Coordinates of C-alpha atoms in Angstrom, one line a residue:
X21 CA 4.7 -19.4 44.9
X22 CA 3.3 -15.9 45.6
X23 CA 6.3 -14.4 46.4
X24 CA 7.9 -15.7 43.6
X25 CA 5.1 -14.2 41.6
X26 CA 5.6 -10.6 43.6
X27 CA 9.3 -10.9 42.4
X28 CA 8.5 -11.5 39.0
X29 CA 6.5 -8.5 38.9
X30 CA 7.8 -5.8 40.5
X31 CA 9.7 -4.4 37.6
X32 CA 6.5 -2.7 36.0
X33 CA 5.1 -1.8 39.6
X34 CA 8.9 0.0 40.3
X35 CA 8.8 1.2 36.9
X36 CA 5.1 3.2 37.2
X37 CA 6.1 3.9 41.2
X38 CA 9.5 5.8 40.0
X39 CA 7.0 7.7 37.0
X40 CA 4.4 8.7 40.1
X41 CA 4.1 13.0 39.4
X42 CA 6.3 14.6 42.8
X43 CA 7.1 18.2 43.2
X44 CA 10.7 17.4 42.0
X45 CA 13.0 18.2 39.2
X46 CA 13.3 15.0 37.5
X47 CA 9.2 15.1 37.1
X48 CA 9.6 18.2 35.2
X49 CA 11.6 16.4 33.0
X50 CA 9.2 13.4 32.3
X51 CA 6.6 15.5 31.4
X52 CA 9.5 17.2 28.9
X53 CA 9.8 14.3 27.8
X54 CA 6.6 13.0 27.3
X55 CA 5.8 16.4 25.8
X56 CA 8.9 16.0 23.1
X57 CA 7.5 12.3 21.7
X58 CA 4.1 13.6 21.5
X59 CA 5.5 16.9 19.4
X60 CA 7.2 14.1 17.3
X61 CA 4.6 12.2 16.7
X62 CA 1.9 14.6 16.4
X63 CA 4.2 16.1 13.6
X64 CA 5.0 13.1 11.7
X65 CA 1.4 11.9 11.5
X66 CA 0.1 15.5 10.5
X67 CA 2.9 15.9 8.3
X68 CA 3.1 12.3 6.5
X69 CA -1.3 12.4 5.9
X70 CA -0.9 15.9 4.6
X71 CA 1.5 14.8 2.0
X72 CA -0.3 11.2 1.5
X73 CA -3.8 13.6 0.9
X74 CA -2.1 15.6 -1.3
X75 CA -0.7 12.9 -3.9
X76 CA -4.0 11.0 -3.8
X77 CA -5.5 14.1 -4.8
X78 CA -3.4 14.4 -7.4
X79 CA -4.3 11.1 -8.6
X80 CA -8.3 12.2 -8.5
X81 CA -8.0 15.3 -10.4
X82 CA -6.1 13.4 -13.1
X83 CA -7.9 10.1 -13.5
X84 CA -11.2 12.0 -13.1
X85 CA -10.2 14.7 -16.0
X86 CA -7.4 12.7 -18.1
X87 CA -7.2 9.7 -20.3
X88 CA -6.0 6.5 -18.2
X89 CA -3.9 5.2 -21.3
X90 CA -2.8 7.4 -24.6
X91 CA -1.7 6.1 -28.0
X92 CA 0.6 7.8 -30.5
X93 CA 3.5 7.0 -32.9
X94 CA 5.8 9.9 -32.1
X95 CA 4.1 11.7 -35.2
X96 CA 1.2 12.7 -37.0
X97 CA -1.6 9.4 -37.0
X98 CA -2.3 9.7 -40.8
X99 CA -5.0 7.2 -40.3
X100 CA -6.8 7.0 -36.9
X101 CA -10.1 4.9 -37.6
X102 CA -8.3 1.6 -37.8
X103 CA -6.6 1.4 -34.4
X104 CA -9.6 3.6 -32.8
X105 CA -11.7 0.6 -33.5
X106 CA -9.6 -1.8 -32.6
X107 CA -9.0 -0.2 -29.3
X108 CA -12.9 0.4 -28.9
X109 CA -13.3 -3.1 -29.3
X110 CA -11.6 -4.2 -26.2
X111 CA -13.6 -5.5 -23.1
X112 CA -13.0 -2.8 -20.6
X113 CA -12.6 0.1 -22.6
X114 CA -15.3 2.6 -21.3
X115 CA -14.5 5.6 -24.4
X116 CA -12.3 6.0 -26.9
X117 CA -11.3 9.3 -28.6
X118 CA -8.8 10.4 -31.4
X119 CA -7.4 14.4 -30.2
X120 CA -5.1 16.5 -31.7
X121 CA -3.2 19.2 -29.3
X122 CA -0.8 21.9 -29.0
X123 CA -0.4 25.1 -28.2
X124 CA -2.5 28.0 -29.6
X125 CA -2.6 31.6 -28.8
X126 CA -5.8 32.6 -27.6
X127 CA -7.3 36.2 -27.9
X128 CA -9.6 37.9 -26.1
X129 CA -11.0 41.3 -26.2
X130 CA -6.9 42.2 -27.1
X131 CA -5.7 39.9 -24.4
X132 CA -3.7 37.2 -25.3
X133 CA -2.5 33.6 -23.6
X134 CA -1.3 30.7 -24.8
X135 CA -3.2 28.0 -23.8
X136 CA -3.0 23.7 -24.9
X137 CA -5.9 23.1 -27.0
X138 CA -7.5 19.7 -27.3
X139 CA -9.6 18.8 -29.8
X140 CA -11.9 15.7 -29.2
X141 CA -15.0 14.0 -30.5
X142 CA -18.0 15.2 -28.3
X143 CA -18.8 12.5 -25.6
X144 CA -21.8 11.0 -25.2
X145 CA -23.3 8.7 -22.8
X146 CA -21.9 8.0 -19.4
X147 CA -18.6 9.9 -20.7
X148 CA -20.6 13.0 -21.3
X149 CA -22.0 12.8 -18.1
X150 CA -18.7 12.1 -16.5
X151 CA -17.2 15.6 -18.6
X152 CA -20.3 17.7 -17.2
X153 CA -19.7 16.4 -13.6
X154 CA -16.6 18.6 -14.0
X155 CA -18.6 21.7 -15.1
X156 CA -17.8 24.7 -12.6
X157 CA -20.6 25.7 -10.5
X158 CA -21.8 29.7 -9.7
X159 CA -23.9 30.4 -6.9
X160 CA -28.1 30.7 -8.0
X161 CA -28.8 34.2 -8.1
X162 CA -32.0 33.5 -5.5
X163 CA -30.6 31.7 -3.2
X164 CA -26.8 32.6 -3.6
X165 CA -25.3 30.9 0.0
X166 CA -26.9 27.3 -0.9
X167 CA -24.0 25.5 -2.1
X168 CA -26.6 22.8 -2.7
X169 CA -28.4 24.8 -5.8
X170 CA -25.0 26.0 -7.6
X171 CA -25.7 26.3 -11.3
X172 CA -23.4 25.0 -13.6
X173 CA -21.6 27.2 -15.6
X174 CA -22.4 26.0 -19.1
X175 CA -22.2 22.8 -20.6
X176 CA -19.9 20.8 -22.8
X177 CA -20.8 21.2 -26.5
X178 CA -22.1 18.6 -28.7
X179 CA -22.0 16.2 -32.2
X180 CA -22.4 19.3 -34.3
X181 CA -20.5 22.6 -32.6
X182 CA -17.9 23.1 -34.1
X183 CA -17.8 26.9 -33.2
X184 CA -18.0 25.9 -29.2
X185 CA -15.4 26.1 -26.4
X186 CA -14.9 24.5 -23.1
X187 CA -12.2 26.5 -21.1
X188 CA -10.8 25.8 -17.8
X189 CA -11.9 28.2 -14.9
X190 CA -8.7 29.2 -14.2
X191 CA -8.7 30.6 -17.3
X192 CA -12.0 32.7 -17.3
X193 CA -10.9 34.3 -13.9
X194 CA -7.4 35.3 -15.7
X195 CA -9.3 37.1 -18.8
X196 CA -12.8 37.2 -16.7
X197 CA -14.2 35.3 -19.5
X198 CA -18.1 34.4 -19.4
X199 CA -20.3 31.6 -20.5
X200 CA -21.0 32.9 -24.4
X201 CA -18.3 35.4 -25.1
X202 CA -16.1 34.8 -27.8
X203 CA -12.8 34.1 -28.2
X204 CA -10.0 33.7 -31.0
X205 CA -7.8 30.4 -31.6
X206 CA -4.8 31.5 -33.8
X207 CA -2.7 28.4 -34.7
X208 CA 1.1 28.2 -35.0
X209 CA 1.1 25.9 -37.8
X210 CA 2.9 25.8 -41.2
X211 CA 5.8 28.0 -40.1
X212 CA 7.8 27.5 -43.0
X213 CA 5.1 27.8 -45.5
X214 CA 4.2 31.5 -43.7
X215 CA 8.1 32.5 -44.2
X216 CA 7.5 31.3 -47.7
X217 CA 4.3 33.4 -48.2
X218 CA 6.3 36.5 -46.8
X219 CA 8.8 35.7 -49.1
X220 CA 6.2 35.8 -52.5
X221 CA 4.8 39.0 -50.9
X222 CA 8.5 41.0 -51.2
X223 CA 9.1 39.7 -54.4
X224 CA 6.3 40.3 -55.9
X225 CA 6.8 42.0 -59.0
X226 CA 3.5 43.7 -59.6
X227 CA 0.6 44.9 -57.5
X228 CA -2.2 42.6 -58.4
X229 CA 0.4 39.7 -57.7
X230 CA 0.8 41.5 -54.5
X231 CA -2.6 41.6 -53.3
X232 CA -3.3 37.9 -54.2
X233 CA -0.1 36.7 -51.8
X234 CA -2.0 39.2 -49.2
X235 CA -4.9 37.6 -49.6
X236 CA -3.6 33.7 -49.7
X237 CA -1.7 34.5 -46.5
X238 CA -5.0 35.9 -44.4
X239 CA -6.3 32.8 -45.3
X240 CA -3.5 30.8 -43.8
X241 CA -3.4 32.8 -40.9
X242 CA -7.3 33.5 -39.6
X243 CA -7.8 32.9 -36.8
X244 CA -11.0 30.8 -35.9
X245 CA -13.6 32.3 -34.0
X246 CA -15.2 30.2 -31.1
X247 CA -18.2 31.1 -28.6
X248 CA -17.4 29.6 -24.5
X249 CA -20.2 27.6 -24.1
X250 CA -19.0 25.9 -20.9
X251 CA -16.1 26.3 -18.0
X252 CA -14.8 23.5 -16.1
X253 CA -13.3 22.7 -13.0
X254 CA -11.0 19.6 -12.3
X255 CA -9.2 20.1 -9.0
X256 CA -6.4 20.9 -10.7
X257 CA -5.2 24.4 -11.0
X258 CA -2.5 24.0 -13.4
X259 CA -5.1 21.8 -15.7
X260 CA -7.9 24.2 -15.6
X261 CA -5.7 27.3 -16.1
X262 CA -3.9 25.7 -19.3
X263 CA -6.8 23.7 -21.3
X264 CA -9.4 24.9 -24.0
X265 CA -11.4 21.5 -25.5
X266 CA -13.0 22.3 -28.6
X267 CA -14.5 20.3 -31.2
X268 CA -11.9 17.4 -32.4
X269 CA -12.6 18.9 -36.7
X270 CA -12.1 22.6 -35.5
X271 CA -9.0 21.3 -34.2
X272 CA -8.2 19.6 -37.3
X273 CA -8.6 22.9 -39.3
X274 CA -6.5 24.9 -37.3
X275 CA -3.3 22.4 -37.3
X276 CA -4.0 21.8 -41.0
X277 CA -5.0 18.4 -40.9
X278 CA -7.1 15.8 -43.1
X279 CA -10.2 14.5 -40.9
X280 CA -8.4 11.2 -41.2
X281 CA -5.2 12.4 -38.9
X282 CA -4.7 13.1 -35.6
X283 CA -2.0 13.6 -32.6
X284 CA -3.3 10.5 -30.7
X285 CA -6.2 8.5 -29.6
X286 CA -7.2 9.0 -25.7
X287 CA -8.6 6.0 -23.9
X288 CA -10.7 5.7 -20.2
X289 CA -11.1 2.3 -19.1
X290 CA -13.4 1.0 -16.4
X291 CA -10.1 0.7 -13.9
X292 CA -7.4 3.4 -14.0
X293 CA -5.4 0.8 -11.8
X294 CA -5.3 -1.7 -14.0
X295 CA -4.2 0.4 -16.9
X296 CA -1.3 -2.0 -16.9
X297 CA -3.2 -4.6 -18.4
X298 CA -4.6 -2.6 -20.6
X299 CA -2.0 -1.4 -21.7
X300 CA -0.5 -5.0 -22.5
X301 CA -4.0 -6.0 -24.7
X302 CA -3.9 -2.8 -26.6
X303 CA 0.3 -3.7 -27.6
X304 CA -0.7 -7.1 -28.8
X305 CA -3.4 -5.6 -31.4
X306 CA -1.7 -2.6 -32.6
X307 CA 1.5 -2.5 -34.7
X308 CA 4.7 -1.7 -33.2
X309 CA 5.3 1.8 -34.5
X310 CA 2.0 2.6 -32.0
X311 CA 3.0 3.5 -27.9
X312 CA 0.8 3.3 -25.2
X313 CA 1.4 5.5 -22.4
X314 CA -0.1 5.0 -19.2
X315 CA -1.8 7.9 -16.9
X316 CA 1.1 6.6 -14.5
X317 CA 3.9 7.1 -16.6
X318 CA 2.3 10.4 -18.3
X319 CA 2.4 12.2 -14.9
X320 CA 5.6 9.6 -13.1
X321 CA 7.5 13.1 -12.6
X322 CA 4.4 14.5 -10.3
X323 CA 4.2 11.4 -8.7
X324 CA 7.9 11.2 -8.1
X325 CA 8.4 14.4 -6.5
X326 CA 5.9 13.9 -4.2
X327 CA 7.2 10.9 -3.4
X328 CA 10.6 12.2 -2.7
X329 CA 9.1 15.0 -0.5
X330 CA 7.3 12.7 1.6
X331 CA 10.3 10.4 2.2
X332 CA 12.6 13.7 2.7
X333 CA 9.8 15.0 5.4
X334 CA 9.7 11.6 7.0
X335 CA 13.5 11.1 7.7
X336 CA 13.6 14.8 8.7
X337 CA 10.7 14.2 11.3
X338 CA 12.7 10.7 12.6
X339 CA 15.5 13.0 13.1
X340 CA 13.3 15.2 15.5
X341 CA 11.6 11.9 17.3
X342 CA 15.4 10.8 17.7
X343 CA 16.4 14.1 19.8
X344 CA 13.2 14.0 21.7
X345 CA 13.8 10.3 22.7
X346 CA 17.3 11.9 24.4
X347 CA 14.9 13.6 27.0
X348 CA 13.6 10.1 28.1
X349 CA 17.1 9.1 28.5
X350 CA 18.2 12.1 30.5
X351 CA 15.0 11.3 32.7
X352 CA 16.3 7.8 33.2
X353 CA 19.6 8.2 33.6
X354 CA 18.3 11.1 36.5
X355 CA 16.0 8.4 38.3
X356 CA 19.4 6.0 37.7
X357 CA 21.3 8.0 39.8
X358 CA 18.7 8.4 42.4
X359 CA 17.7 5.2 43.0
X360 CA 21.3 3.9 43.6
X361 CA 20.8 3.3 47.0
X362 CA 17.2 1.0 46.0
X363 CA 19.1 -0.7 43.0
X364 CA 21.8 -1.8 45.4
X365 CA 19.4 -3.1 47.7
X366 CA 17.2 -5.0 45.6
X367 CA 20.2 -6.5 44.1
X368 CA 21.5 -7.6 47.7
X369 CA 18.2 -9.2 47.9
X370 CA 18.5 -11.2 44.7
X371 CA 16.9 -9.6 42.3
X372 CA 18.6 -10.4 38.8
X373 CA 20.6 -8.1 36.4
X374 CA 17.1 -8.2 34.0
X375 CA 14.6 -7.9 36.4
X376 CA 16.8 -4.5 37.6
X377 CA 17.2 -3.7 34.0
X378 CA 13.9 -4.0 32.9
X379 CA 12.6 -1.3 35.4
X380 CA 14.3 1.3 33.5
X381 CA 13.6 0.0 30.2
X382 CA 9.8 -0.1 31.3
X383 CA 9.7 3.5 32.5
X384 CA 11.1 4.5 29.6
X385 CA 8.5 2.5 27.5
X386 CA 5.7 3.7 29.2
X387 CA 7.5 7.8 28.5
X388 CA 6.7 6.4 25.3
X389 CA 3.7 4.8 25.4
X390 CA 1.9 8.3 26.9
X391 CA 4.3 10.5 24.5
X392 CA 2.3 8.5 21.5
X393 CA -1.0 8.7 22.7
X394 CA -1.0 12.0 23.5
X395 CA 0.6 13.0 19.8
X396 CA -1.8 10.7 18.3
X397 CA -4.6 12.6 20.1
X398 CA -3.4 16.1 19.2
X399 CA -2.4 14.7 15.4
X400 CA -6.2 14.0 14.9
X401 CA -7.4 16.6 16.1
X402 CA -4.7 18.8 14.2
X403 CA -6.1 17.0 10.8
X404 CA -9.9 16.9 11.7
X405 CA -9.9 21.0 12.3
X406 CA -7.0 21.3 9.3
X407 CA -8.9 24.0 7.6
X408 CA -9.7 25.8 10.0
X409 CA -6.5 26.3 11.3
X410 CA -5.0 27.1 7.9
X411 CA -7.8 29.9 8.0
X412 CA -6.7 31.3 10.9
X413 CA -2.9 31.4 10.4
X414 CA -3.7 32.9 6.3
X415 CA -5.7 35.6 8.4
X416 CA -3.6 36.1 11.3
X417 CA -0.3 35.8 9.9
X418 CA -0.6 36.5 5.9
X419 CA 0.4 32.8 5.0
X420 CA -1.2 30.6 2.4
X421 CA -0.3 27.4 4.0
X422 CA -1.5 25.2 0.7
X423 CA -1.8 27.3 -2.4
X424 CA -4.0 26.1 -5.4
X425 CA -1.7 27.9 -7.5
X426 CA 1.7 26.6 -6.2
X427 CA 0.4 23.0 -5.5
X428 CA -1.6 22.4 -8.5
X429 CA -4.9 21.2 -6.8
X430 CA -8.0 23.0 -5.0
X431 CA -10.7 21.7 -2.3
X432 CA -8.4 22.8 0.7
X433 CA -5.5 20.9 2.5
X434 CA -5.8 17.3 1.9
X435 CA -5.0 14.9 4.3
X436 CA -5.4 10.8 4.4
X437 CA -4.6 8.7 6.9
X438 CA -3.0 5.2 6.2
X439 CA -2.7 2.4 8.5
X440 CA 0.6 1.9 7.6
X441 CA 1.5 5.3 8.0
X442 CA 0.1 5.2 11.5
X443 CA 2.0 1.7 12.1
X444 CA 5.5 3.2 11.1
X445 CA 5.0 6.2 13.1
X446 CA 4.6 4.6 16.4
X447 CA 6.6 1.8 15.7
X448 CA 9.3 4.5 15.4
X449 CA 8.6 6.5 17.8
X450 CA 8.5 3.5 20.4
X451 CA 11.8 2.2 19.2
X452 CA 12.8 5.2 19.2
X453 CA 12.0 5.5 23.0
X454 CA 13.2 2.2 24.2
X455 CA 16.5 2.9 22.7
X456 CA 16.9 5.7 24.9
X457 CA 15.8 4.2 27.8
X458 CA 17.8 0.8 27.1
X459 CA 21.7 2.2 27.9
X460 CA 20.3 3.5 31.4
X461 CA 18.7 0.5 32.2
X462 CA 22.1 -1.7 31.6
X463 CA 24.1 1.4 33.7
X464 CA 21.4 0.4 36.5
X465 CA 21.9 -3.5 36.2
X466 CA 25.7 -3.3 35.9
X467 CA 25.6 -1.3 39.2
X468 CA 27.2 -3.8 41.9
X469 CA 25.3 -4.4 45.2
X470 CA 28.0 -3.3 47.5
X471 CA 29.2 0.1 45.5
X472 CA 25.8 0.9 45.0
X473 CA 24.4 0.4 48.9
X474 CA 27.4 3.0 49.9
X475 CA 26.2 5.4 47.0
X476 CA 29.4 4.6 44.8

């Protein structure tokens, strides 16, 4: 029985024996190979949790700033109380808010942009709380390098400013824009009834006329005057570069709307993942002229293209595991050779055609098996010391890996690890590996005993 057992299980002991580190070519090229899975897997792991990080940080910096559902009618509301308290109603719903928003140029000391404008009712409550969370913070003149004692940079206005502003930061770095300067909203509205007013101004047919056309179209056309009372900071670059909230009546007056119209109603709820649902509840109690739009189908064309990085990166990083598995079976194929004289001979002694095989398949495995762990090791530490190392090649080399501006988000490069993640990438690079090593393995079990013992 114990030699039975010995037989049974020599093809690991053969396998590690033929792995053992000699001063001979074919050892250089295990460790190549070894070296080649862990370069594959240590870049598909950093790779795949870099993109992963950077769509879940995405999905912060919009469901921490943004509505999770929006309402409109694909025009002007004429009438927003009546849905806004059915809506408000609703178990779940955490605020609710009518906004109207567009585009508006903005001036400031003769510098103009053309930021979105979003006019909203003033939270209050948790939601106001939630809005100043999102306040930008400046370091405290007395003790400027504790992080921990930032001051915020204003706060979000209230019931009854109308005249207030909340601007994104990226803004007030463009136009270096400070907490109680003032800025001017100018408003693209009635177009047609400007041409018009141009139109009574050339043809009017006396002076007094055309000073009272002057006068009419000033009024159409000034500007309102608002004082920054606060500059936030979502995580999102492109938001806080493009958004100025101001009172939801100022905005009112500068599209030229009644008090009782709006663009849409905005709605948190106490889930953004199950804004599905809510989405269903709040369809049954409108009418059908309304649409709700989730924050997932608002911002699917982000999402998308993210996605279809992250799948192009992955099927470009298989494509680099596959050509480092064909070192492990140039290794084996090498040791194949080799050993034709041993395979012969355990052959001759009755070993079987998959007890032969296997020997090669194991030595291969284990290639992989070490190849793994050692990308595995070097991925983690690649992604734990991420920053720095992004640091040092900006500095060294003049390259912003991950640019606030060209991504879209700030905080640094983001990276999270999923199970999942991990579990495809070593399942494929072990596959990978053992599909290398497996036509060897049946070259060295189709060897016959006879051929083989002569070195044939």
């Amino acid at each position: 029985m114990a030699s039975q057992s010995q037989v049974m299980f020599f093809s690991p002991f053969l396998a590690a024996r033929y792995l053992k580190p000699k001063r001979t070519f074919v050892s250089i090229i295990t460790v190549i190979s070894i070296l080649g899975v862990a370069l594959g897997v240590w870049a598909m792991i950093v790779v795949i949790a870099v993109f992963t990080g950077y769509g879940e940080r995405i999905k912060e910096s919009i469901l921490g700033f943004e509505p999770h559902l929006v309402v409109d009618s694909g025009a002007i509301i004429e009438d927003w109380l009546e849905p806004y308290e059915k809506i408000e109603a609703l178990d779940g719903v955490v605020s609710v808010t009518p906004y109207v928003m567009g585009q508006v140029i903005m001036d400031y000391n003769g510098m103009r942009s053309a930021p979105r404008m979003r006019g909203i009712i003033p939270p209050e409550g948790a939601e106001l709380e939630r809005m100043r969370s999102k306040i930008a913070k400046q370091p405290d003149p007395r003790d400027p390098n504790n992080p921990e004692k930032a001051l915020p940079r204003g706060d979000f206005f209230g019931e009854n400013d109308f005249y207030s502003a909340v601007i994104g930061d990226g803004i007030a770095e463009g136009q270096n824009i400070q907490i109680g300067d003032k800025i001017l909203l100018h408003s693209p509205r009635n177009v047609e009834a400007i041409m018009q007013m141009v139109g009574r101004i050339e043809q009017a047919k006396n002076e007094e006329e055309q000073k009272e056309a002057i006068e009419t179209f000033r009024e159409m056309t000034a500007p309102q005057e608002l004082t920054v009372t606060g500059i936030f900071d979502s995580g999102s670059w492109e938001l806080d570069s493009s958004i100025v909230f101001v009172h939801l009546e100022t905005a009112q007056v500068l599209y030229g709307f009644d008090m009782e119209e709006c663009h849409g109603i905005a709605v948190r709820t106490d889930d953004a993942f199950k804004a599905n649902r809510y989405q269903e509840a709040i369809h049954k109690i409108l009418p059908e002229k309304f649409r709700v739009l989730t924050w997932g189908q608002m911002n699917k064309t982000v999402f998308d293209a993210v996605a279809a990085e992250r799948q192009a990166m992955y099927l470009i990083l298989l494509i680099i595991m596959i050509v480092s598995s064909f070192g492990i079976m140039s290794t084996t194929i090498t040791v194949t050779v080799q050993k034709q004289t041993e395979i012969g001979l355990l052959k001759a002694l009755g070993s079987r055609e998959g007890q032969v095989a296997w020997v090669f398949l194991l030595q291969g495995m284990i290639v992989g098996l070490v190849g793994v762990a050692v990308g595995m090791a070097a991925a983690e530490l690649t992604l734990y010391f991420r920053n720095d190392i992004s640091s040092w090649v900006g500095r060294t080399f003049g390259v912003d890996i991950f640019s606030a501006e060209i991504y879209g988000v700030e905080g640094g490069l983001p990276a999270v690890q999923t199970f999942r993640d991990l579990a495809v990438t070593v399942a494929s690079a072990l596959t990978c590996c053992t599909l290398a090593a497996l036509i060897p393995a049946l070259i060295a079990a189709s060897f016959q005993p006879a051929k083989a013992l002569r070195g044939q």
